[in-house]
Amino acid sequence: MKIKGLVTIGLIILLSCKTEIVEPPVPFGPLPTESQLAWHDIEFYAFIHLTINTFTDKEWGFGDESPELFNPTAFDAEQIVLSSKNAGMKGLILTAKHHDGFCLWPTKTTEHNITKSPYKDGKGDIVKEIVDACRKHGLKVGMYLSPWDRNTATYGTQEYIKIFRTQLTELLTNYGDVFEVWFDGANGGSGYYGGANEERKIDRLSYYDWENTFKLVHELQPNAVIFSDLGPGVRWVGTEAGYSGDPCWHRYTPHGRNGNKPGIGETMYLEALNGHREGDFWIPAETNTSIRPGWFYHKHEDDKVKSPERLVKLYYESIGHGTNLILNLPPDRRGLVHENDVASLTKFKEIIDATFSKDLAQGASIKASNVRGNSSRYSTDNLLDKNQQTYWTTDDDITVSNLIVEFPKETEFNVINLREYIPLGQRIWGWAIDKWEDNSWKEFAKGESIGNRRLWKGGLQITNKIRIRITEAPVCPTLTEISVHLEPVQLAPPIIHRTATGNIKITSNGLIRFTLDGSEPTEQSAIYENEIPFEKGGTIKSKVFYKGESSETTTSTFTHSKNLWKIMEASSSEKNREATKLIDDNKQTFWQSHEQDKNKDIVIDFGKILNLKSFSVLPRQTEMKNGIITHYEFYTSLDGENWKLAKAGEFSNIINNPIEQVVSLDTIIKAKFIKFKAVKVFDANYAILAELGVMVD
Ligand code: FUL
Ligand code: CA
């Protein structure tokens, strides 16, 4: 008895010792730094694009704009910061200087700055006002300083590198802690350059001596991560359209002319989108996109604000894939985030809160196929404790493993959230989720990467238990969190399209109401019954109403009907890329000019005289950039023989952000014919265009 007792006590001591000394798993692969970990934690923040462009209706200023143009009439940093915070964002990055070179703070480096503007009689400092409001409301601050400067005469020389670094030093010493420094990839090209008005090419890799520029940032702000196309802290996701790849690995091996060193170089779209499962460095992706088509405010985009549902989709396709999301909210000419943007953000936040405020996994029991050393330190309780420092993991030799989550009762859900314990590296390479149904497991979700966060969202599932399987892992996996949610089901919005005769047709399976004056449809708006004649074009908004509920609003803007139009001239070679494709009102089809043909003009006969107000151009809507028109001339004529140049210019940022370009004419012009000339195209000897349209008075 005595001996038996002793043995038992011994065993207990041994066992409890064992639970005490179970070592955590050995880290795997490249690991995040402290500042990257802090960055992962922020997840969602605002991009604020504000400068002279806001007042010139441009996306890229040329650099010759007068500082006098910068004059927000009711600038309110707190409104901007609170619009971000109320949407759930935890930080904000401001364009302290964009490509046009105008500095939003009183810099000593150039005259081209806010002190020369009428704003607060030249005594203003937008950077300071934004930073102060961020500190007051608990948002982290980031700085965007464009390496390209189209204003300064020194651009392209070593002198400019000194100026650029001094600007960086001012921003990183005078405004407190910064969490991220944003270096844009757009660099070199035509510009004002102190009056030279010329093209200046620089070598993207060597000109800025990035190694030492990065060093300067690290010295001044040791906790900041550096964003650029290829890191070193954070990489671009490869598109501005608002999504990330699936999978999207935090690990990455840059492949540039720079060798595989992190830093500035060329982005390869697919690599940036997906990252590399076995990449050499921890360079996680940041998804950047704007709440509107453009990065700067344009009145003509007031109706093109991403809908709350579109923002929710964006959330799942960026944060839900483990990337951070930087969402641009461009202040308008008053210096405020526009009402339409705020309304959309508010509804978006309501949907996110309705989904995530309730975690259906709380109260469930979780059983793991293996727990590391059977230790309570790594138990499945850690998955529900909302503490990112505790995690579940397995014994070293166990990689394929599973977790069964049993709910107290039948549970309805359509969202699952999983998180890895990333301080030990990205360790899960494959996962799947099954539900218990008709006495067997049925798989309904699977993927590869998890990382900082992985959100699955799909059709409604009803079950009393699910099984999360780790199907592939190079080493023992870790998870810090599992939660299960129900996003309230929404009424499907109506679909608007235009018929071949120029009419509007709206379809849905409920009662449709619509407006033509830009206002939100209400219970009092006109009911849609028959096709709506819409020759002149304009904006139509519609919404489905059902039992006191309503769907999201569908907004469509159409140019003048093209059904009478004839193409008079446009070279074209390939089948399915004929010139008629650019007036078929179909965004997916496009015209491609003949490679051997130098003349890339398009001449169109309207069939009657129109009073032209503006024209619009839609580039090809795929990720292929070759043939996109970057510079144009637009002519009008009454007889098809005598032409007048109505407008010429560049489509700025069209390569990274291939959205519809709307160009206003200086006056209303009567014309029966137009000629559109592709003056410069990107990386091809042919031009490509998906649609050409006009807006009339
Ligand atoms: C791009 C820039 O050229 C745009 O103007 C904008 O700032 C966007 C965030 O990055 O590359
Ligand atoms: Ca088309």
mmCIF file with all atom_site columns, N, CA, C and O in Angstrom, residues 594-627:
data_model
loop_
_atom_site.group_PDB
_atom_site.id
_atom_site.type_symbol
_atom_site.label_atom_id
_atom_site.label_alt_id
_atom_site.label_comp_id
_atom_site.label_asym_id
_atom_site.label_entity_id
_atom_site.label_seq_id
_atom_site.pdbx_PDB_ins_code
_atom_site.Cartn_x
_atom_site.Cartn_y
_atom_site.Cartn_z
_atom_site.occupancy
_atom_site.B_iso_or_equiv
_atom_site.pdbx_formal_charge
_atom_site.auth_seq_id
_atom_site.auth_comp_id
_atom_site.auth_asym_id
_atom_site.auth_atom_id
_atom_site.pdbx_PDB_model_num
ATOM 1   N N  . HIS A 1 594 ? -4.309  47.314 -85.150 1.00 0.00 ? 594 HIS A N  1
ATOM 2   C CA . HIS A 1 594 ? -3.404  46.455 -85.907 1.00 0.00 ? 594 HIS A CA 1
ATOM 3   C C  . HIS A 1 594 ? -1.959  46.776 -85.528 1.00 0.00 ? 594 HIS A C  1
ATOM 4   O O  . HIS A 1 594 ? -1.560  47.931 -85.515 1.00 0.00 ? 594 HIS A O  1
ATOM 5   N N  . GLU A 1 595 ? -1.179  45.742 -85.254 1.00 0.00 ? 595 GLU A N  1
ATOM 6   C CA . GLU A 1 595 ? 0.208   45.960 -84.810 1.00 0.00 ? 595 GLU A CA 1
ATOM 7   C C  . GLU A 1 595 ? 1.047   46.731 -85.811 1.00 0.00 ? 595 GLU A C  1
ATOM 8   O O  . GLU A 1 595 ? 1.916   47.497 -85.431 1.00 0.00 ? 595 GLU A O  1
ATOM 9   N N  . GLN A 1 596 ? 0.778   46.477 -87.113 1.00 0.00 ? 596 GLN A N  1
ATOM 10  C CA . GLN A 1 596 ? 1.608   47.132 -88.121 1.00 0.00 ? 596 GLN A CA 1
ATOM 11  C C  . GLN A 1 596 ? 1.137   48.557 -88.410 1.00 0.00 ? 596 GLN A C  1
ATOM 12  O O  . GLN A 1 596 ? 1.810   49.312 -89.078 1.00 0.00 ? 596 GLN A O  1
ATOM 13  N N  . ASP A 1 597 ? -0.010  48.890 -87.907 1.00 0.00 ? 597 ASP A N  1
ATOM 14  C CA . ASP A 1 597 ? -0.603  50.172 -88.245 1.00 0.00 ? 597 ASP A CA 1
ATOM 15  C C  . ASP A 1 597 ? -0.155  51.254 -87.276 1.00 0.00 ? 597 ASP A C  1
ATOM 16  O O  . ASP A 1 597 ? -0.431  51.175 -86.085 1.00 0.00 ? 597 ASP A O  1
ATOM 17  N N  . LYS A 1 598 ? 0.541   52.276 -87.800 1.00 0.00 ? 598 LYS A N  1
ATOM 18  C CA . LYS A 1 598 ? 0.983   53.365 -86.921 1.00 0.00 ? 598 LYS A CA 1
ATOM 19  C C  . LYS A 1 598 ? -0.206  54.188 -86.450 1.00 0.00 ? 598 LYS A C  1
ATOM 20  O O  . LYS A 1 598 ? -0.223  54.740 -85.366 1.00 0.00 ? 598 LYS A O  1
ATOM 21  N N  . ASN A 1 599 ? -1.189  54.303 -87.334 1.00 0.00 ? 599 ASN A N  1
ATOM 22  C CA . ASN A 1 599 ? -2.354  55.125 -87.040 1.00 0.00 ? 599 ASN A CA 1
ATOM 23  C C  . ASN A 1 599 ? -3.297  54.393 -86.082 1.00 0.00 ? 599 ASN A C  1
ATOM 24  O O  . ASN A 1 599 ? -3.892  53.381 -86.430 1.00 0.00 ? 599 ASN A O  1
ATOM 25  N N  . LYS A 1 600 ? -3.387  54.934 -84.868 1.00 0.00 ? 600 LYS A N  1
ATOM 26  C CA . LYS A 1 600 ? -4.259  54.289 -83.891 1.00 0.00 ? 600 LYS A CA 1
ATOM 27  C C  . LYS A 1 600 ? -5.476  55.164 -83.615 1.00 0.00 ? 600 LYS A C  1
ATOM 28  O O  . LYS A 1 600 ? -5.942  55.262 -82.487 1.00 0.00 ? 600 LYS A O  1
ATOM 29  N N  . ASP A 1 601 ? -5.973  55.843 -84.666 1.00 0.00 ? 601 ASP A N  1
ATOM 30  C CA . ASP A 1 601 ? -7.121  56.729 -84.479 1.00 0.00 ? 601 ASP A CA 1
ATOM 31  C C  . ASP A 1 601 ? -8.424  55.936 -84.543 1.00 0.00 ? 601 ASP A C  1
ATOM 32  O O  . ASP A 1 601 ? -8.530  54.960 -85.259 1.00 0.00 ? 601 ASP A O  1
ATOM 33  N N  . ILE A 1 602 ? -9.376  56.436 -83.771 1.00 0.00 ? 602 ILE A N  1
ATOM 34  C CA . ILE A 1 602 ? -10.730 55.891 -83.869 1.00 0.00 ? 602 ILE A CA 1
ATOM 35  C C  . ILE A 1 602 ? -11.615 57.042 -84.289 1.00 0.00 ? 602 ILE A C  1
ATOM 36  O O  . ILE A 1 602 ? -11.632 58.082 -83.626 1.00 0.00 ? 602 ILE A O  1
ATOM 37  N N  . VAL A 1 603 ? -12.346 56.867 -85.385 1.00 0.00 ? 603 VAL A N  1
ATOM 38  C CA . VAL A 1 603 ? -13.271 57.915 -85.818 1.00 0.00 ? 603 VAL A CA 1
ATOM 39  C C  . VAL A 1 603 ? -14.686 57.360 -85.753 1.00 0.00 ? 603 VAL A C  1
ATOM 40  O O  . VAL A 1 603 ? -14.952 56.254 -86.233 1.00 0.00 ? 603 VAL A O  1
ATOM 41  N N  . ILE A 1 604 ? -15.560 58.121 -85.101 1.00 0.00 ? 604 ILE A N  1
ATOM 42  C CA . ILE A 1 604 ? -16.936 57.654 -84.907 1.00 0.00 ? 604 ILE A CA 1
ATOM 43  C C  . ILE A 1 604 ? -17.930 58.682 -85.427 1.00 0.00 ? 604 ILE A C  1
ATOM 44  O O  . ILE A 1 604 ? -17.751 59.894 -85.237 1.00 0.00 ? 604 ILE A O  1
ATOM 45  N N  . ASP A 1 605 ? -18.953 58.186 -86.101 1.00 0.00 ? 605 ASP A N  1
ATOM 46  C CA . ASP A 1 605 ? -20.066 59.020 -86.566 1.00 0.00 ? 605 ASP A CA 1
ATOM 47  C C  . ASP A 1 605 ? -21.255 58.734 -85.646 1.00 0.00 ? 605 ASP A C  1
ATOM 48  O O  . ASP A 1 605 ? -21.706 57.602 -85.540 1.00 0.00 ? 605 ASP A O  1
ATOM 49  N N  . PHE A 1 606 ? -21.751 59.788 -84.953 1.00 0.00 ? 606 PHE A N  1
ATOM 50  C CA . PHE A 1 606 ? -22.872 59.604 -84.011 1.00 0.00 ? 606 PHE A CA 1
ATOM 51  C C  . PHE A 1 606 ? -24.206 59.359 -84.707 1.00 0.00 ? 606 PHE A C  1
ATOM 52  O O  . PHE A 1 606 ? -25.183 58.985 -84.071 1.00 0.00 ? 606 PHE A O  1
ATOM 53  N N  . GLY A 1 607 ? -24.269 59.695 -85.995 1.00 0.00 ? 607 GLY A N  1
ATOM 54  C CA . GLY A 1 607 ? -25.555 59.562 -86.689 1.00 0.00 ? 607 GLY A CA 1
ATOM 55  C C  . GLY A 1 607 ? -26.418 60.797 -86.526 1.00 0.00 ? 607 GLY A C  1
ATOM 56  O O  . GLY A 1 607 ? -27.422 60.949 -87.212 1.00 0.00 ? 607 GLY A O  1
ATOM 57  N N  . LYS A 1 608 ? -26.058 61.669 -85.592 1.00 0.00 ? 608 LYS A N  1
ATOM 58  C CA . LYS A 1 608 ? -26.743 62.957 -85.431 1.00 0.00 ? 608 LYS A CA 1
ATOM 59  C C  . LYS A 1 608 ? -25.860 63.876 -84.583 1.00 0.00 ? 608 LYS A C  1
ATOM 60  O O  . LYS A 1 608 ? -24.877 63.418 -83.976 1.00 0.00 ? 608 LYS A O  1
ATOM 61  N N  . ILE A 1 609 ? -26.226 65.140 -84.534 1.00 0.00 ? 609 ILE A N  1
ATOM 62  C CA . ILE A 1 609 ? -25.405 66.091 -83.786 1.00 0.00 ? 609 ILE A CA 1
ATOM 63  C C  . ILE A 1 609 ? -25.697 65.978 -82.286 1.00 0.00 ? 609 ILE A C  1
ATOM 64  O O  . ILE A 1 609 ? -26.855 65.923 -81.868 1.00 0.00 ? 609 ILE A O  1
ATOM 65  N N  . LEU A 1 610 ? -24.637 65.921 -81.479 1.00 0.00 ? 610 LEU A N  1
ATOM 66  C CA . LEU A 1 610 ? -24.798 65.849 -80.020 1.00 0.00 ? 610 LEU A CA 1
ATOM 67  C C  . LEU A 1 610 ? -24.089 67.034 -79.366 1.00 0.00 ? 610 LEU A C  1
ATOM 68  O O  . LEU A 1 610 ? -23.115 67.551 -79.911 1.00 0.00 ? 610 LEU A O  1
ATOM 69  N N  . ASN A 1 611 ? -24.594 67.454 -78.209 1.00 0.00 ? 611 ASN A N  1
ATOM 70  C CA . ASN A 1 611 ? -23.943 68.517 -77.435 1.00 0.00 ? 611 ASN A CA 1
ATOM 71  C C  . ASN A 1 611 ? -23.025 67.873 -76.397 1.00 0.00 ? 611 ASN A C  1
ATOM 72  O O  . ASN A 1 611 ? -23.472 67.476 -75.325 1.00 0.00 ? 611 ASN A O  1
ATOM 73  N N  . LEU A 1 612 ? -21.757 67.776 -76.712 1.00 0.00 ? 612 LEU A N  1
ATOM 74  C CA . LEU A 1 612 ? -20.839 67.015 -75.855 1.00 0.00 ? 612 LEU A CA 1
ATOM 75  C C  . LEU A 1 612 ? -20.401 67.799 -74.625 1.00 0.00 ? 612 LEU A C  1
ATOM 76  O O  . LEU A 1 612 ? -19.993 68.946 -74.710 1.00 0.00 ? 612 LEU A O  1
ATOM 77  N N  . LYS A 1 613 ? -20.490 67.124 -73.489 1.00 0.00 ? 613 LYS A N  1
ATOM 78  C CA . LYS A 1 613 ? -20.095 67.707 -72.214 1.00 0.00 ? 613 LYS A CA 1
ATOM 79  C C  . LYS A 1 613 ? -18.761 67.090 -71.755 1.00 0.00 ? 613 LYS A C  1
ATOM 80  O O  . LYS A 1 613 ? -17.881 67.754 -71.253 1.00 0.00 ? 613 LYS A O  1
ATOM 81  N N  . SER A 1 614 ? -18.677 65.787 -71.946 1.00 0.00 ? 614 SER A N  1
ATOM 82  C CA . SER A 1 614 ? -17.467 65.065 -71.548 1.00 0.00 ? 614 SER A CA 1
ATOM 83  C C  . SER A 1 614 ? -17.395 63.759 -72.328 1.00 0.00 ? 614 SER A C  1
ATOM 84  O O  . SER A 1 614 ? -18.365 63.381 -72.985 1.00 0.00 ? 614 SER A O  1
ATOM 85  N N  . PHE A 1 615 ? -16.249 63.108 -72.236 1.00 0.00 ? 615 PHE A N  1
ATOM 86  C CA . PHE A 1 615 ? -16.176 61.773 -72.842 1.00 0.00 ? 615 PHE A CA 1
ATOM 87  C C  . PHE A 1 615 ? -15.560 60.806 -71.845 1.00 0.00 ? 615 PHE A C  1
ATOM 88  O O  . PHE A 1 615 ? -14.954 61.218 -70.851 1.00 0.00 ? 615 PHE A O  1
ATOM 89  N N  . SER A 1 616 ? -15.755 59.532 -72.103 1.00 0.00 ? 616 SER A N  1
ATOM 90  C CA . SER A 1 616 ? -15.216 58.546 -71.170 1.00 0.00 ? 616 SER A CA 1
ATOM 91  C C  . SER A 1 616 ? -14.555 57.406 -71.920 1.00 0.00 ? 616 SER A C  1
ATOM 92  O O  . SER A 1 616 ? -14.957 57.064 -73.033 1.00 0.00 ? 616 SER A O  1
ATOM 93  N N  . VAL A 1 617 ? -13.553 56.871 -71.298 1.00 0.00 ? 617 VAL A N  1
ATOM 94  C CA . VAL A 1 617 ? -12.746 55.823 -71.897 1.00 0.00 ? 617 VAL A CA 1
ATOM 95  C C  . VAL A 1 617 ? -12.603 54.713 -70.869 1.00 0.00 ? 617 VAL A C  1
ATOM 96  O O  . VAL A 1 617 ? -12.261 54.966 -69.723 1.00 0.00 ? 617 VAL A O  1
ATOM 97  N N  . LEU A 1 618 ? -12.902 53.499 -71.270 1.00 0.00 ? 618 LEU A N  1
ATOM 98  C CA . LEU A 1 618 ? -12.715 52.371 -70.345 1.00 0.00 ? 618 LEU A CA 1
ATOM 99  C C  . LEU A 1 618 ? -11.586 51.495 -70.862 1.00 0.00 ? 618 LEU A C  1
ATOM 100 O O  . LEU A 1 618 ? -11.686 50.909 -71.933 1.00 0.00 ? 618 LEU A O  1
ATOM 101 N N  . PRO A 1 619 ? -10.471 51.386 -70.096 1.00 0.00 ? 619 PRO A N  1
ATOM 102 C CA . PRO A 1 619 ? -9.387  50.509 -70.552 1.00 0.00 ? 619 PRO A CA 1
ATOM 103 C C  . PRO A 1 619 ? -9.792  49.042 -70.413 1.00 0.00 ? 619 PRO A C  1
ATOM 104 O O  . PRO A 1 619 ? -10.792 48.732 -69.781 1.00 0.00 ? 619 PRO A O  1
ATOM 105 N N  . ARG A 1 620 ? -8.982  48.198 -70.980 1.00 0.00 ? 620 ARG A N  1
ATOM 106 C CA . ARG A 1 620 ? -9.258  46.762 -70.890 1.00 0.00 ? 620 ARG A CA 1
ATOM 107 C C  . ARG A 1 620 ? -9.367  46.337 -69.422 1.00 0.00 ? 620 ARG A C  1
ATOM 108 O O  . ARG A 1 620 ? -8.534  46.681 -68.594 1.00 0.00 ? 620 ARG A O  1
ATOM 109 N N  . GLN A 1 621 ? -10.395 45.566 -69.096 1.00 0.00 ? 621 GLN A N  1
ATOM 110 C CA . GLN A 1 621 ? -10.670 45.180 -67.706 1.00 0.00 ? 621 GLN A CA 1
ATOM 111 C C  . GLN A 1 621 ? -10.062 43.833 -67.333 1.00 0.00 ? 621 GLN A C  1
ATOM 112 O O  . GLN A 1 621 ? -10.731 42.972 -66.770 1.00 0.00 ? 621 GLN A O  1
ATOM 113 N N  . THR A 1 622 ? -8.806  43.621 -67.699 1.00 0.00 ? 622 THR A N  1
ATOM 114 C CA . THR A 1 622 ? -8.124  42.419 -67.219 1.00 0.00 ? 622 THR A CA 1
ATOM 115 C C  . THR A 1 622 ? -6.820  42.886 -66.602 1.00 0.00 ? 622 THR A C  1
ATOM 116 O O  . THR A 1 622 ? -6.516  44.064 -66.620 1.00 0.00 ? 622 THR A O  1
ATOM 117 N N  . GLU A 1 623 ? -6.038  41.964 -66.089 1.00 0.00 ? 623 GLU A N  1
ATOM 118 C CA . GLU A 1 623 ? -4.782  42.377 -65.474 1.00 0.00 ? 623 GLU A CA 1
ATOM 119 C C  . GLU A 1 623 ? -3.680  42.632 -66.500 1.00 0.00 ? 623 GLU A C  1
ATOM 120 O O  . GLU A 1 623 ? -2.590  43.030 -66.159 1.00 0.00 ? 623 GLU A O  1
ATOM 121 N N  . MET A 1 624 ? -3.974  42.398 -67.813 1.00 0.00 ? 624 MET A N  1
ATOM 122 C CA . MET A 1 624 ? -2.982  42.657 -68.856 1.00 0.00 ? 624 MET A CA 1
ATOM 123 C C  . MET A 1 624 ? -2.857  44.162 -69.064 1.00 0.00 ? 624 MET A C  1
ATOM 124 O O  . MET A 1 624 ? -3.856  44.838 -69.271 1.00 0.00 ? 624 MET A O  1
ATOM 125 N N  . LYS A 1 625 ? -1.635  44.646 -69.011 1.00 0.00 ? 625 LYS A N  1
ATOM 126 C CA . LYS A 1 625 ? -1.442  46.095 -69.102 1.00 0.00 ? 625 LYS A CA 1
ATOM 127 C C  . LYS A 1 625 ? -1.066  46.547 -70.512 1.00 0.00 ? 625 LYS A C  1
ATOM 128 O O  . LYS A 1 625 ? -1.216  47.717 -70.860 1.00 0.00 ? 625 LYS A O  1
ATOM 129 N N  . ASN A 1 626 ? -0.497  45.632 -71.319 1.00 0.00 ? 626 ASN A N  1
ATOM 130 C CA . ASN A 1 626 ? 0.017   46.039 -72.623 1.00 0.00 ? 626 ASN A CA 1
ATOM 131 C C  . ASN A 1 626 ? -1.090  46.629 -73.487 1.00 0.00 ? 626 ASN A C  1
ATOM 132 O O  . ASN A 1 626 ? -2.173  46.075 -73.561 1.00 0.00 ? 626 ASN A O  1
ATOM 133 N N  . GLY A 1 627 ? -0.755  47.758 -74.129 1.00 0.00 ? 627 GLY A N  1
ATOM 134 C CA . GLY A 1 627 ? -1.703  48.370 -75.053 1.00 0.00 ? 627 GLY A CA 1
ATOM 135 C C  . GLY A 1 627 ? -2.631  49.374 -74.399 1.00 0.00 ? 627 GLY A C  1
ATOM 136 O O  . GLY A 1 627 ? -3.408  50.041 -75.083 1.00 0.00 ? 627 GLY A O  1
#
